[in-house]
mmCIF file of C-alpha atoms in Angstrom:
data_model
loop_
_atom_site.group_PDB
_atom_site.id
_atom_site.type_symbol
_atom_site.label_atom_id
_atom_site.label_comp_id
_atom_site.label_asym_id
_atom_site.label_seq_id
_atom_site.Cartn_x
_atom_site.Cartn_y
_atom_site.Cartn_z
ATOM 1 C CA UNK B 1 12.545 -5.239 -42.358
ATOM 2 C CA UNK B 2 9.477 -6.639 -40.511
ATOM 3 C CA UNK B 3 8.163 -3.135 -39.714
ATOM 4 C CA UNK B 4 8.267 -2.511 -43.499
ATOM 5 C CA UNK B 5 6.697 -5.894 -44.458
ATOM 6 C CA UNK B 6 3.905 -5.472 -41.823
ATOM 7 C CA UNK B 7 3.028 -1.802 -43.162
ATOM 8 C CA UNK B 8 2.885 -3.268 -46.824
ATOM 9 C CA UNK B 9 0.511 -6.077 -45.701
ATOM 10 C CA UNK B 10 -1.506 -3.596 -43.975
ATOM 11 C CA UNK B 11 -1.960 -0.760 -46.246
ATOM 12 C CA UNK B 12 -0.338 -1.970 -49.412
ATOM 13 C CA UNK B 13 -2.413 -2.846 -52.505
ATOM 14 C CA UNK B 14 -2.188 -5.263 -55.378
ATOM 15 C CA UNK B 15 -3.179 -4.643 -58.810
ATOM 16 C CA UNK B 16 -2.933 -6.766 -61.908
ATOM 17 C CA UNK B 17 -0.020 -6.414 -64.051
ATOM 18 C CA UNK B 18 2.423 -7.120 -60.885
ATOM 19 C CA UNK B 19 1.646 -3.755 -59.479
ATOM 20 C CA UNK B 20 2.085 -2.972 -55.645
ATOM 21 C CA UNK B 21 0.640 0.185 -54.776
ATOM 22 C CA UNK B 22 1.969 1.811 -51.430
ATOM 23 C CA UNK B 23 1.482 5.359 -52.140
ATOM 24 C CA UNK B 24 -0.487 5.589 -48.780
ATOM 25 C CA UNK B 25 2.704 5.745 -46.683
ATOM 26 C CA UNK B 26 5.896 5.542 -49.258
ATOM 27 C CA UNK B 27 5.639 7.163 -52.412
ATOM 28 C CA UNK B 28 2.904 9.518 -52.435
ATOM 29 C CA UNK B 29 1.882 10.451 -48.843
ATOM 30 C CA UNK B 30 4.883 9.758 -46.513
ATOM 31 C CA UNK B 31 5.068 8.185 -43.449
ATOM 32 C CA UNK B 32 8.092 9.999 -41.980
ATOM 33 C CA UNK B 33 8.592 8.010 -38.880
ATOM 34 C CA UNK B 34 8.651 4.837 -41.108
ATOM 35 C CA UNK B 35 11.178 6.307 -43.507
ATOM 36 C CA UNK B 36 13.200 7.426 -40.687
ATOM 37 C CA UNK B 37 13.360 4.087 -39.226
ATOM 38 C CA UNK B 38 14.142 2.792 -43.036
ATOM 39 C CA UNK B 39 16.821 5.163 -43.112
ATOM 40 C CA UNK B 40 18.513 3.932 -39.902
ATOM 41 C CA UNK B 41 18.315 0.572 -41.173
ATOM 42 C CA UNK B 42 20.012 1.296 -44.317
ATOM 43 C CA UNK B 43 22.670 3.032 -42.392
ATOM 44 C CA UNK B 44 23.408 0.186 -40.391
ATOM 45 C CA UNK B 45 23.739 -2.026 -43.403
ATOM 46 C CA UNK B 46 26.043 0.253 -45.345
ATOM 47 C CA UNK B 47 27.702 2.209 -42.627
ATOM 48 C CA UNK B 48 31.335 0.909 -43.448
ATOM 49 C CA UNK B 49 31.131 2.163 -46.961
ATOM 50 C CA UNK B 50 32.265 5.844 -46.371
ATOM 51 C CA UNK B 51 29.261 6.938 -48.157
ATOM 52 C CA UNK B 52 29.691 10.754 -49.317
ATOM 53 C CA UNK B 53 26.478 10.916 -51.512
ATOM 54 C CA UNK B 54 23.057 9.352 -51.717
ATOM 55 C CA UNK B 55 21.843 9.345 -55.107
ATOM 56 C CA UNK B 56 18.233 8.382 -56.481
ATOM 57 C CA UNK B 57 15.767 9.137 -59.291
ATOM 58 C CA UNK B 58 12.916 11.731 -59.203
ATOM 59 C CA UNK B 59 10.363 11.620 -57.646
ATOM 60 C CA UNK B 60 9.424 8.497 -55.962
ATOM 61 C CA UNK B 61 12.808 7.831 -54.476
ATOM 62 C CA UNK B 62 13.556 11.055 -52.951
ATOM 63 C CA UNK B 63 11.554 10.415 -49.788
ATOM 64 C CA UNK B 64 13.637 7.546 -49.036
ATOM 65 C CA UNK B 65 16.700 8.989 -50.297
ATOM 66 C CA UNK B 66 16.363 12.075 -47.982
ATOM 67 C CA UNK B 67 16.178 10.010 -44.752
ATOM 68 C CA UNK B 68 19.095 7.613 -45.907
ATOM 69 C CA UNK B 69 20.997 10.831 -46.518
ATOM 70 C CA UNK B 70 19.894 12.294 -42.845
ATOM 71 C CA UNK B 71 21.623 9.156 -41.328
ATOM 72 C CA UNK B 72 24.686 9.263 -43.371
ATOM 73 C CA UNK B 73 24.823 13.050 -42.734
ATOM 74 C CA UNK B 74 25.688 13.604 -46.424
ATOM 75 C CA UNK B 75 23.957 15.102 -49.553
ATOM 76 C CA UNK B 76 20.994 13.465 -51.263
ATOM 77 C CA UNK B 77 21.295 13.998 -55.095
ATOM 78 C CA UNK B 78 18.384 13.066 -57.334
ATOM 79 C CA UNK B 79 18.708 12.287 -61.111
ATOM 80 C CA UNK B 80 16.349 14.767 -62.854
ATOM 81 C CA UNK B 81 14.008 13.111 -65.798
ATOM 82 C CA UNK B 82 14.197 16.405 -67.526
ATOM 83 C CA UNK B 83 16.602 18.835 -68.138
ATOM 84 C CA UNK B 84 15.508 22.260 -66.675
ATOM 85 C CA UNK B 85 16.746 25.866 -67.123
ATOM 86 C CA UNK B 86 18.366 25.892 -63.718
ATOM 87 C CA UNK B 87 20.740 23.015 -64.781
ATOM 88 C CA UNK B 88 23.550 24.906 -66.416
ATOM 89 C CA UNK B 89 26.813 23.286 -67.703
ATOM 90 C CA UNK B 90 27.560 19.654 -68.359
ATOM 91 C CA UNK B 91 25.533 16.918 -67.325
ATOM 92 C CA UNK B 92 25.848 13.188 -66.784
ATOM 93 C CA UNK B 93 22.810 11.502 -68.586
ATOM 94 C CA UNK B 94 21.586 7.892 -68.992
ATOM 95 C CA UNK B 95 18.270 6.313 -70.522
ATOM 96 C CA UNK B 96 16.044 4.678 -67.976
ATOM 97 C CA UNK B 97 12.917 2.802 -69.199
ATOM 98 C CA UNK B 98 10.062 3.370 -66.572
ATOM 99 C CA UNK B 99 7.954 0.056 -65.703
ATOM 100 C CA UNK B 100 5.311 2.311 -64.082
ATOM 101 C CA UNK B 101 4.957 4.676 -66.729
ATOM 102 C CA UNK B 102 5.709 2.606 -69.951
ATOM 103 C CA UNK B 103 8.177 5.181 -71.284
ATOM 104 C CA UNK B 104 11.929 6.097 -71.597
ATOM 105 C CA UNK B 105 13.444 8.836 -69.713
ATOM 106 C CA UNK B 106 16.868 10.541 -70.166
ATOM 107 C CA UNK B 107 17.993 10.935 -66.783
ATOM 108 C CA UNK B 108 20.559 13.606 -65.703
ATOM 109 C CA UNK B 109 22.634 14.560 -62.812
ATOM 110 C CA UNK B 110 24.779 17.865 -63.120
ATOM 111 C CA UNK B 111 28.363 17.474 -63.100
ATOM 112 C CA UNK B 112 28.785 19.944 -60.290
ATOM 113 C CA UNK B 113 27.583 17.433 -57.760
ATOM 114 C CA UNK B 114 29.199 14.070 -58.793
ATOM 115 C CA UNK B 115 32.610 13.499 -59.209
ATOM 116 C CA UNK B 116 35.610 10.896 -58.949
ATOM 117 C CA UNK B 117 36.040 11.707 -55.133
ATOM 118 C CA UNK B 118 32.374 10.340 -54.256
ATOM 119 C CA UNK B 119 31.301 7.003 -52.643
ATOM 120 C CA UNK B 120 27.693 6.804 -53.878
ATOM 121 C CA UNK B 121 24.812 5.016 -52.284
ATOM 122 C CA UNK B 122 22.049 4.610 -54.806
ATOM 123 C CA UNK B 123 18.495 4.430 -53.120
ATOM 124 C CA UNK B 124 15.047 3.823 -54.664
ATOM 125 C CA UNK B 125 11.646 2.950 -53.496
ATOM 126 C CA UNK B 126 11.107 0.001 -55.815
ATOM 127 C CA UNK B 127 13.248 -2.541 -57.644
ATOM 128 C CA UNK B 128 11.473 -4.589 -60.170
ATOM 129 C CA UNK B 129 13.232 -4.792 -63.831
ATOM 130 C CA UNK B 130 16.277 -2.738 -62.612
ATOM 131 C CA UNK B 131 16.338 -0.416 -65.346
ATOM 132 C CA UNK B 132 16.277 2.898 -63.039
ATOM 133 C CA UNK B 133 18.981 1.231 -60.776
ATOM 134 C CA UNK B 134 21.144 0.351 -63.815
ATOM 135 C CA UNK B 135 20.699 3.831 -65.202
ATOM 136 C CA UNK B 136 21.892 5.391 -61.990
ATOM 137 C CA UNK B 137 24.782 3.121 -61.691
ATOM 138 C CA UNK B 138 25.927 4.211 -65.382
ATOM 139 C CA UNK B 139 25.673 7.856 -64.220
ATOM 140 C CA UNK B 140 27.988 7.166 -61.190
ATOM 141 C CA UNK B 141 30.527 5.219 -63.196
ATOM 142 C CA UNK B 142 30.484 8.029 -65.874
ATOM 143 C CA UNK B 143 31.504 10.408 -63.368
ATOM 144 C CA UNK B 144 34.355 7.901 -62.135
ATOM 145 C CA UNK B 145 32.852 7.784 -58.757
ATOM 146 C CA UNK B 146 32.437 4.555 -56.688
ATOM 147 C CA UNK B 147 29.166 2.988 -56.312
ATOM 148 C CA UNK B 148 28.636 1.832 -52.418
ATOM 149 C CA UNK B 149 25.901 -0.428 -53.466
ATOM 150 C CA UNK B 150 22.103 0.077 -53.754
ATOM 151 C CA UNK B 151 19.501 0.058 -50.948
ATOM 152 C CA UNK B 152 16.060 -0.675 -52.022
ATOM 153 C CA UNK B 153 12.803 -0.380 -50.100
ATOM 154 C CA UNK B 154 10.974 -2.859 -51.853
ATOM 155 C CA UNK B 155 12.141 -5.190 -54.245
ATOM 156 C CA UNK B 156 9.976 -7.563 -56.424
ATOM 157 C CA UNK B 157 11.936 -10.706 -56.073
ATOM 158 C CA UNK B 158 9.909 -12.529 -58.699
ATOM 159 C CA UNK B 159 11.085 -10.054 -61.238
ATOM 160 C CA UNK B 160 14.854 -10.104 -62.726
ATOM 161 C CA UNK B 161 15.975 -6.664 -61.669
ATOM 162 C CA UNK B 162 17.779 -7.617 -58.567
ATOM 163 C CA UNK B 163 19.463 -10.540 -59.762
ATOM 164 C CA UNK B 164 20.708 -8.441 -62.992
ATOM 165 C CA UNK B 165 22.217 -5.826 -60.836
ATOM 166 C CA UNK B 166 23.892 -8.355 -58.496
ATOM 167 C CA UNK B 167 25.431 -10.241 -61.344
ATOM 168 C CA UNK B 168 27.064 -6.898 -62.415
ATOM 169 C CA UNK B 169 28.682 -7.025 -58.967
ATOM 170 C CA UNK B 170 26.787 -4.367 -57.216
ATOM 171 C CA UNK B 171 25.866 -5.149 -53.532
ATOM 172 C CA UNK B 172 22.006 -4.810 -53.349
ATOM 173 C CA UNK B 173 20.180 -4.523 -49.921
ATOM 174 C CA UNK B 174 16.246 -4.518 -50.059
ATOM 175 C CA UNK B 175 14.495 -3.841 -46.902
ATOM 176 C CA UNK B 176 11.447 -6.151 -48.247
ATOM 177 C CA UNK B 177 11.623 -8.483 -50.933
ATOM 178 C CA UNK B 178 8.323 -9.531 -52.233
ATOM 179 C CA UNK B 179 8.470 -13.263 -53.539
ATOM 180 C CA UNK B 180 5.006 -13.051 -54.965
ATOM 181 C CA UNK B 181 1.754 -11.175 -55.371
ATOM 182 C CA UNK B 182 -1.982 -12.566 -56.141
ATOM 183 C CA UNK B 183 -4.961 -10.932 -57.721
ATOM 184 C CA UNK B 184 -6.545 -11.630 -54.279
ATOM 185 C CA UNK B 185 -4.194 -9.153 -52.337
ATOM 186 C CA UNK B 186 -2.053 -11.954 -50.982
ATOM 187 C CA UNK B 187 1.581 -10.922 -50.804
ATOM 188 C CA UNK B 188 4.488 -13.289 -49.865
ATOM 189 C CA UNK B 189 7.680 -12.142 -48.766
ATOM 190 C CA UNK B 190 11.217 -13.843 -48.864
ATOM 191 C CA UNK B 191 12.418 -15.353 -45.731
ATOM 192 C CA UNK B 192 15.433 -14.058 -44.353
#
């Protein structure tokens, strides 16, 4: 998606350790118009999948997930990283190692909101090592729901997460795939 790639070049910041900071428009301060266009693009990519739920993980995927869910006219469900008092009853759970936070979370989704009748599109802001995406796939499969695929805002194509998830047989569509980032701030995107 050229619009997203242009915005990454304009406002993204590259830091050591393969960190791409896009918090000025994607996952801290949110450019709602851009995310709306991204949601429309994802809808076009997955329009034949009969999506009944969009699933993401808190917190950075929620903005993108909301706009995708809006275009599918379905609920957004997000996996929580901690069980709170307002989640009663049974939950699906999976472990996720966070690349950004350098820790492991037990993510949870209430069984009230995910079941075998759902066709779930998983959405996230980034795909690097694939840990969050694999954890979300496990939750969907635990619920005996169907995985429609995964829609990712930015994939770090130089890391193995995308390839790993695709080898699992899950369709992954990324709106921008970064092939390389250099310490001088240069970002190279995958063609096509």
